[in-house]
Amino acid sequence: MTDGISPLLDLMPRASHMVALTGAGISTLAGIPDFRGPKGLYRQPGAERIFDIDWFRRDPSIYYEGCRELIYGLDHYTPGPVHTVLARLEAAGRLQAVITQNIDMLHQKAGSRHVIEVHGSPLHHHCIGCGREATFAEVCALLQQERVARCSACGAAYKPDITFFGEALPEAALEAAVAQARRADLMLVLGTSLTVFPAAALPEETLRAGGQLVIVNAQPTPLDHRARLRLSDLADFAKSVGEWLTSYDQIAPRFPS
Ligand SMILES: [Zn+2]
């Protein structure tokens, strides 16, 4: 175990409402390129058009071509160590919610049940013409045949429920995230530099309500000086918490199922 992490293993058992806030850093551990990183989608020419609602309405193939692999090829990606350990914490009753900026659905794939996606999700799509809903699986099936997933009822494009530039963030998810942040006596901030709204504001809600922050991120964040504990290595974090959970499982009472 890394020396730096031992205070976390003291904090976690005492927390009565622990939540995690996650960003791209935990998915890069799972092999997904960070959209904003040096090799990320946002650095490619024309990238600002991919998640832009006006461009989507004009030409949805810009989005579908940009994301064909990254989003619709997500079956090739498996959850990373942080996704896995957060799902285990939740299953053990130690973590009440995961708030994520990511749009890769890897928390759900890892087995997390209470996931709040503040930038939306491609799990559902809606037709921009008639509003008809399509699941992720339906859209993937359509993309096997066509460049753009189109509604069978009206022929307009299906848009993922991801928040595009020029669109409002999903209100219900935001409200749920703020409520969780205020309720948390311990928030784990994992793999986010806290520069994009609303992620930047949520840990402040926790602090304002008297909760504590543990920040694990490779790069500095604006709230480092206010964190109870500041670590940089996410893989180390996942490993240590996983080991702690294994020992916790051994001493926790077991009920026959
Ligand atoms: Zn339609």
Short mmCIF file of C-alpha atoms and ligand atoms in Angstrom, two decimals:
data_model
loop_
_atom_site.label_atom_id
_atom_site.label_comp_id
_atom_site.label_asym_id
_atom_site.label_seq_id
_atom_site.Cartn_x
_atom_site.Cartn_y
_atom_site.Cartn_z
CA MET A 1 0.00 0.00 0.00
CA THR A 2 1.14 3.53 -0.74
CA ASP A 3 1.82 5.52 2.43
CA GLY A 4 -0.12 8.53 1.17
CA ILE A 5 -3.37 6.64 0.96
CA SER A 6 -3.69 5.48 4.57
CA PRO A 7 -5.67 8.58 5.69
CA LEU A 8 -8.33 7.62 3.13
CA LEU A 9 -8.69 4.22 4.70
CA ASP A 10 -9.42 5.99 7.97
CA LEU A 11 -11.87 8.42 6.40
CA MET A 12 -13.93 5.91 4.42
CA PRO A 13 -15.20 3.71 7.25
CA ARG A 14 -16.36 6.82 9.14
CA ALA A 15 -18.27 8.32 6.22
CA SER A 16 -22.02 7.89 6.44
CA HIS A 17 -22.75 9.20 2.94
CA MET A 18 -19.93 8.83 0.46
CA VAL A 19 -20.23 9.83 -3.19
CA ALA A 20 -17.77 9.80 -6.07
CA LEU A 21 -17.37 12.42 -8.77
CA THR A 22 -15.57 11.03 -11.82
CA GLY A 23 -14.07 12.42 -15.00
CA ALA A 24 -12.10 11.40 -18.06
CA GLY A 25 -9.03 10.34 -16.06
CA ILE A 26 -10.68 7.13 -14.89
CA SER A 27 -11.64 6.16 -18.44
CA THR A 28 -8.18 6.76 -19.86
CA LEU A 29 -7.13 4.02 -17.42
CA ALA A 30 -9.62 1.81 -19.29
CA GLY A 31 -7.97 2.74 -22.60
CA ILE A 32 -10.47 5.36 -23.76
CA PRO A 33 -8.71 8.45 -25.11
CA ASP A 34 -9.47 11.59 -23.11
CA PHE A 35 -11.55 13.88 -25.34
CA ARG A 36 -9.56 16.84 -24.05
CA GLY A 37 -6.20 15.06 -23.82
CA PRO A 38 -3.32 15.46 -26.28
CA LYS A 39 -4.64 12.67 -28.54
CA GLY A 40 -8.29 13.29 -27.75
CA LEU A 41 -11.20 13.87 -30.07
CA TYR A 42 -11.35 17.56 -29.25
CA ARG A 43 -7.85 18.06 -30.65
CA GLN A 44 -8.76 16.75 -34.09
CA PRO A 45 -9.54 19.23 -36.85
CA GLY A 46 -13.20 20.16 -36.91
CA ALA A 47 -13.71 18.49 -33.54
CA GLU A 48 -15.69 21.38 -32.10
CA ARG A 49 -18.44 20.50 -34.60
CA ILE A 50 -18.88 16.92 -33.41
CA PHE A 51 -20.81 17.75 -30.24
CA ASP A 52 -22.39 20.97 -31.48
CA ILE A 53 -26.17 20.97 -31.71
CA ASP A 54 -26.37 23.39 -34.66
CA TRP A 55 -23.94 21.29 -36.67
CA PHE A 56 -25.81 18.15 -35.69
CA ARG A 57 -29.07 19.58 -37.05
CA ARG A 58 -27.31 20.63 -40.25
CA ASP A 59 -25.32 17.42 -40.79
CA PRO A 60 -25.60 14.57 -38.25
CA SER A 61 -22.94 12.56 -40.10
CA ILE A 62 -20.26 14.82 -38.51
CA TYR A 63 -21.22 13.43 -35.11
CA TYR A 64 -21.78 9.86 -36.25
CA GLU A 65 -18.50 9.68 -38.12
CA GLY A 66 -16.56 11.30 -35.26
CA CYS A 67 -18.05 8.94 -32.69
CA ARG A 68 -18.56 5.72 -34.63
CA GLU A 69 -15.60 4.08 -32.93
CA LEU A 70 -15.37 6.07 -29.74
CA ILE A 71 -18.98 5.79 -28.61
CA TYR A 72 -20.58 3.08 -30.72
CA GLY A 73 -17.47 0.91 -30.57
CA LEU A 74 -17.57 1.08 -26.77
CA ASP A 75 -18.26 -2.61 -26.53
CA HIS A 76 -14.56 -3.04 -27.22
CA TYR A 77 -13.78 -1.21 -23.98
CA THR A 78 -14.05 -2.75 -20.56
CA PRO A 79 -14.26 -0.89 -17.25
CA GLY A 80 -10.98 0.16 -15.67
CA PRO A 81 -9.83 -0.42 -12.08
CA VAL A 82 -11.52 2.72 -10.71
CA HIS A 83 -14.90 1.78 -12.26
CA THR A 84 -14.59 -1.68 -10.76
CA VAL A 85 -13.65 -0.55 -7.28
CA LEU A 86 -16.48 2.03 -7.19
CA ALA A 87 -19.00 -0.68 -8.14
CA ARG A 88 -17.61 -2.84 -5.34
CA LEU A 89 -17.87 0.02 -2.82
CA GLU A 90 -21.51 0.53 -3.78
CA ALA A 91 -22.28 -3.18 -3.53
CA ALA A 92 -20.70 -3.21 -0.06
CA GLY A 93 -22.99 -0.35 0.99
CA ARG A 94 -20.07 2.08 1.33
CA LEU A 95 -20.82 4.36 -1.64
CA GLN A 96 -24.17 6.00 -2.20
CA ALA A 97 -23.80 7.49 -5.70
CA VAL A 98 -21.45 8.05 -8.63
CA ILE A 99 -21.70 11.41 -10.36
CA THR A 100 -19.89 11.33 -13.69
CA GLN A 101 -18.94 13.71 -16.48
CA ASN A 102 -18.14 10.74 -18.70
CA ILE A 103 -20.37 9.59 -21.53
CA ASP A 104 -18.90 6.11 -21.96
CA MET A 105 -21.33 4.16 -19.72
CA LEU A 106 -18.44 2.26 -18.14
CA HIS A 107 -19.75 2.76 -14.59
CA GLN A 108 -22.94 0.91 -15.50
CA LYS A 109 -20.91 -1.73 -17.29
CA ALA A 110 -18.82 -2.23 -14.14
CA GLY A 111 -22.01 -2.79 -12.13
CA SER A 112 -22.62 0.60 -10.50
CA ARG A 113 -26.35 1.12 -10.09
CA HIS A 114 -26.73 4.69 -8.86
CA VAL A 115 -24.99 6.66 -11.61
CA ILE A 116 -25.79 10.32 -12.29
CA GLU A 117 -24.56 11.40 -15.74
CA VAL A 118 -24.28 15.19 -15.67
CA HIS A 119 -23.28 15.50 -19.32
CA GLY A 120 -26.00 13.10 -20.43
CA SER A 121 -25.59 9.64 -21.90
CA PRO A 122 -25.71 7.78 -25.20
CA LEU A 123 -27.72 5.06 -23.46
CA HIS A 124 -30.82 6.66 -24.99
CA HIS A 125 -31.32 8.54 -28.24
CA HIS A 126 -34.23 10.66 -29.42
CA CYS A 127 -35.26 11.47 -32.98
CA ILE A 128 -34.72 15.19 -33.67
CA GLY A 129 -37.79 15.11 -35.96
CA CYS A 130 -40.56 13.35 -34.04
CA GLY A 131 -39.01 12.66 -30.63
CA ARG A 132 -39.18 8.87 -30.96
CA GLU A 133 -36.83 7.13 -28.50
CA ALA A 134 -34.22 4.56 -29.48
CA THR A 135 -31.94 2.52 -27.26
CA PHE A 136 -28.16 2.37 -27.60
CA ALA A 137 -28.45 -1.17 -29.00
CA GLU A 138 -30.97 -0.09 -31.65
CA VAL A 139 -28.72 2.75 -32.78
CA CYS A 140 -25.69 0.44 -32.91
CA ALA A 141 -27.70 -1.93 -35.11
CA LEU A 142 -28.68 0.93 -37.44
CA LEU A 143 -25.03 2.02 -37.71
CA GLN A 144 -24.13 -1.43 -39.02
CA GLN A 145 -26.13 -0.52 -42.14
CA GLU A 146 -25.89 3.29 -42.42
CA ARG A 147 -23.54 6.19 -41.68
CA VAL A 148 -26.24 8.00 -39.69
CA ALA A 149 -28.82 6.39 -37.41
CA ARG A 150 -32.21 7.55 -38.66
CA CYS A 151 -35.72 7.25 -37.26
CA SER A 152 -37.83 4.61 -38.99
CA ALA A 153 -40.95 6.72 -38.46
CA CYS A 154 -39.88 10.07 -39.94
CA GLY A 155 -36.37 9.66 -41.35
CA ALA A 156 -34.73 12.36 -39.19
CA ALA A 157 -31.53 11.57 -37.25
CA TYR A 158 -31.43 10.09 -33.78
CA LYS A 159 -29.49 12.30 -31.40
CA PRO A 160 -27.86 10.77 -28.32
CA ASP A 161 -29.00 12.16 -24.96
CA ILE A 162 -25.46 13.54 -24.55
CA THR A 163 -25.37 17.26 -23.80
CA PHE A 164 -24.02 19.01 -26.91
CA PHE A 165 -22.53 22.50 -27.03
CA GLY A 166 -25.48 24.84 -27.34
CA GLU A 167 -27.75 22.65 -25.23
CA ALA A 168 -28.73 22.89 -21.57
CA LEU A 169 -27.36 20.27 -19.17
CA PRO A 170 -29.90 17.63 -18.12
CA GLU A 171 -31.84 19.31 -15.35
CA ALA A 172 -32.92 16.23 -13.41
CA ALA A 173 -29.37 14.84 -13.38
CA LEU A 174 -27.97 18.19 -12.25
CA GLU A 175 -30.47 18.45 -9.41
CA ALA A 176 -29.73 14.90 -8.32
CA ALA A 177 -25.99 15.60 -8.44
CA VAL A 178 -26.28 18.75 -6.33
CA ALA A 179 -28.46 16.92 -3.80
CA GLN A 180 -25.90 14.11 -3.51
CA ALA A 181 -23.02 16.58 -3.23
CA ARG A 182 -24.75 18.42 -0.39
CA ARG A 183 -25.58 15.21 1.43
CA ALA A 184 -22.08 13.75 1.13
CA ASP A 185 -19.85 13.86 4.20
CA LEU A 186 -17.10 12.48 1.98
CA MET A 187 -16.70 13.07 -1.75
CA LEU A 188 -14.10 11.20 -3.78
CA VAL A 189 -13.08 13.39 -6.72
CA LEU A 190 -11.49 11.03 -9.25
CA GLY A 191 -9.83 11.78 -12.56
CA THR A 192 -11.22 15.24 -13.13
CA SER A 193 -9.37 18.54 -13.15
CA LEU A 194 -12.56 20.34 -12.02
CA THR A 195 -12.40 22.85 -14.84
CA VAL A 196 -15.67 22.07 -16.64
CA PHE A 197 -19.08 23.01 -15.24
CA PRO A 198 -20.86 21.48 -13.36
CA ALA A 199 -18.07 19.27 -12.00
CA ALA A 200 -16.23 22.31 -10.75
CA ALA A 201 -19.18 23.42 -8.62
CA LEU A 202 -20.19 20.09 -7.04
CA PRO A 203 -17.25 19.62 -4.61
CA GLU A 204 -17.85 23.17 -3.42
CA GLU A 205 -21.40 22.15 -2.50
CA THR A 206 -19.95 19.32 -0.42
CA LEU A 207 -17.49 21.66 1.32
CA ARG A 208 -20.17 24.27 1.96
CA ALA A 209 -22.38 21.63 3.59
CA GLY A 210 -19.52 20.58 5.89
CA GLY A 211 -18.32 17.52 3.98
CA GLN A 212 -14.74 16.59 3.11
CA LEU A 213 -12.99 16.01 -0.22
CA VAL A 214 -10.47 13.44 -1.32
CA ILE A 215 -9.01 14.40 -4.70
CA VAL A 216 -7.16 11.87 -6.86
CA ASN A 217 -6.02 13.32 -10.18
CA ALA A 218 -2.78 13.41 -12.13
CA GLN A 219 -3.04 17.16 -12.78
CA PRO A 220 -3.64 19.90 -10.21
CA THR A 221 -7.19 21.07 -9.54
CA PRO A 222 -8.42 24.44 -8.24
CA LEU A 223 -9.67 22.77 -5.02
CA ASP A 224 -6.47 20.93 -4.07
CA HIS A 225 -5.78 23.27 -1.15
CA ARG A 226 -9.22 22.55 0.30
CA ALA A 227 -9.02 18.75 0.04
CA ARG A 228 -8.60 16.64 3.17
CA LEU A 229 -6.37 14.38 1.10
CA ARG A 230 -4.74 14.89 -2.29
CA LEU A 231 -3.34 11.98 -4.31
CA SER A 232 -2.26 11.73 -7.92
CA ASP A 233 -2.21 8.07 -8.87
CA LEU A 234 -5.64 6.63 -9.74
CA ALA A 235 -4.39 3.08 -10.33
CA ASP A 236 -2.78 3.11 -6.89
CA PHE A 237 -5.97 4.47 -5.38
CA ALA A 238 -8.06 1.69 -6.98
CA LYS A 239 -5.65 -0.99 -5.85
CA SER A 240 -5.48 0.18 -2.24
CA VAL A 241 -9.23 0.64 -1.92
CA GLY A 242 -9.75 -2.78 -3.51
CA GLU A 243 -7.45 -4.37 -0.95
CA TRP A 244 -9.20 -2.52 1.86
CA LEU A 245 -12.58 -3.73 0.57
CA THR A 246 -11.39 -7.30 0.47
CA SER A 247 -10.38 -7.12 4.12
CA TYR A 248 -13.60 -5.26 4.93
CA ASP A 249 -15.61 -8.05 3.24
CA GLN A 250 -13.90 -10.56 5.48
CA ILE A 251 -14.88 -8.81 8.69
CA ALA A 252 -18.34 -7.59 7.62
CA PRO A 253 -21.24 -9.70 8.84
CA ARG A 254 -22.62 -12.06 6.21
CA PHE A 255 -26.30 -12.77 5.86
CA PRO A 256 -27.56 -15.92 4.18
CA SER A 257 -29.11 -15.10 0.82
ZN ZN B 1 -38.66 10.53 -36.04
#
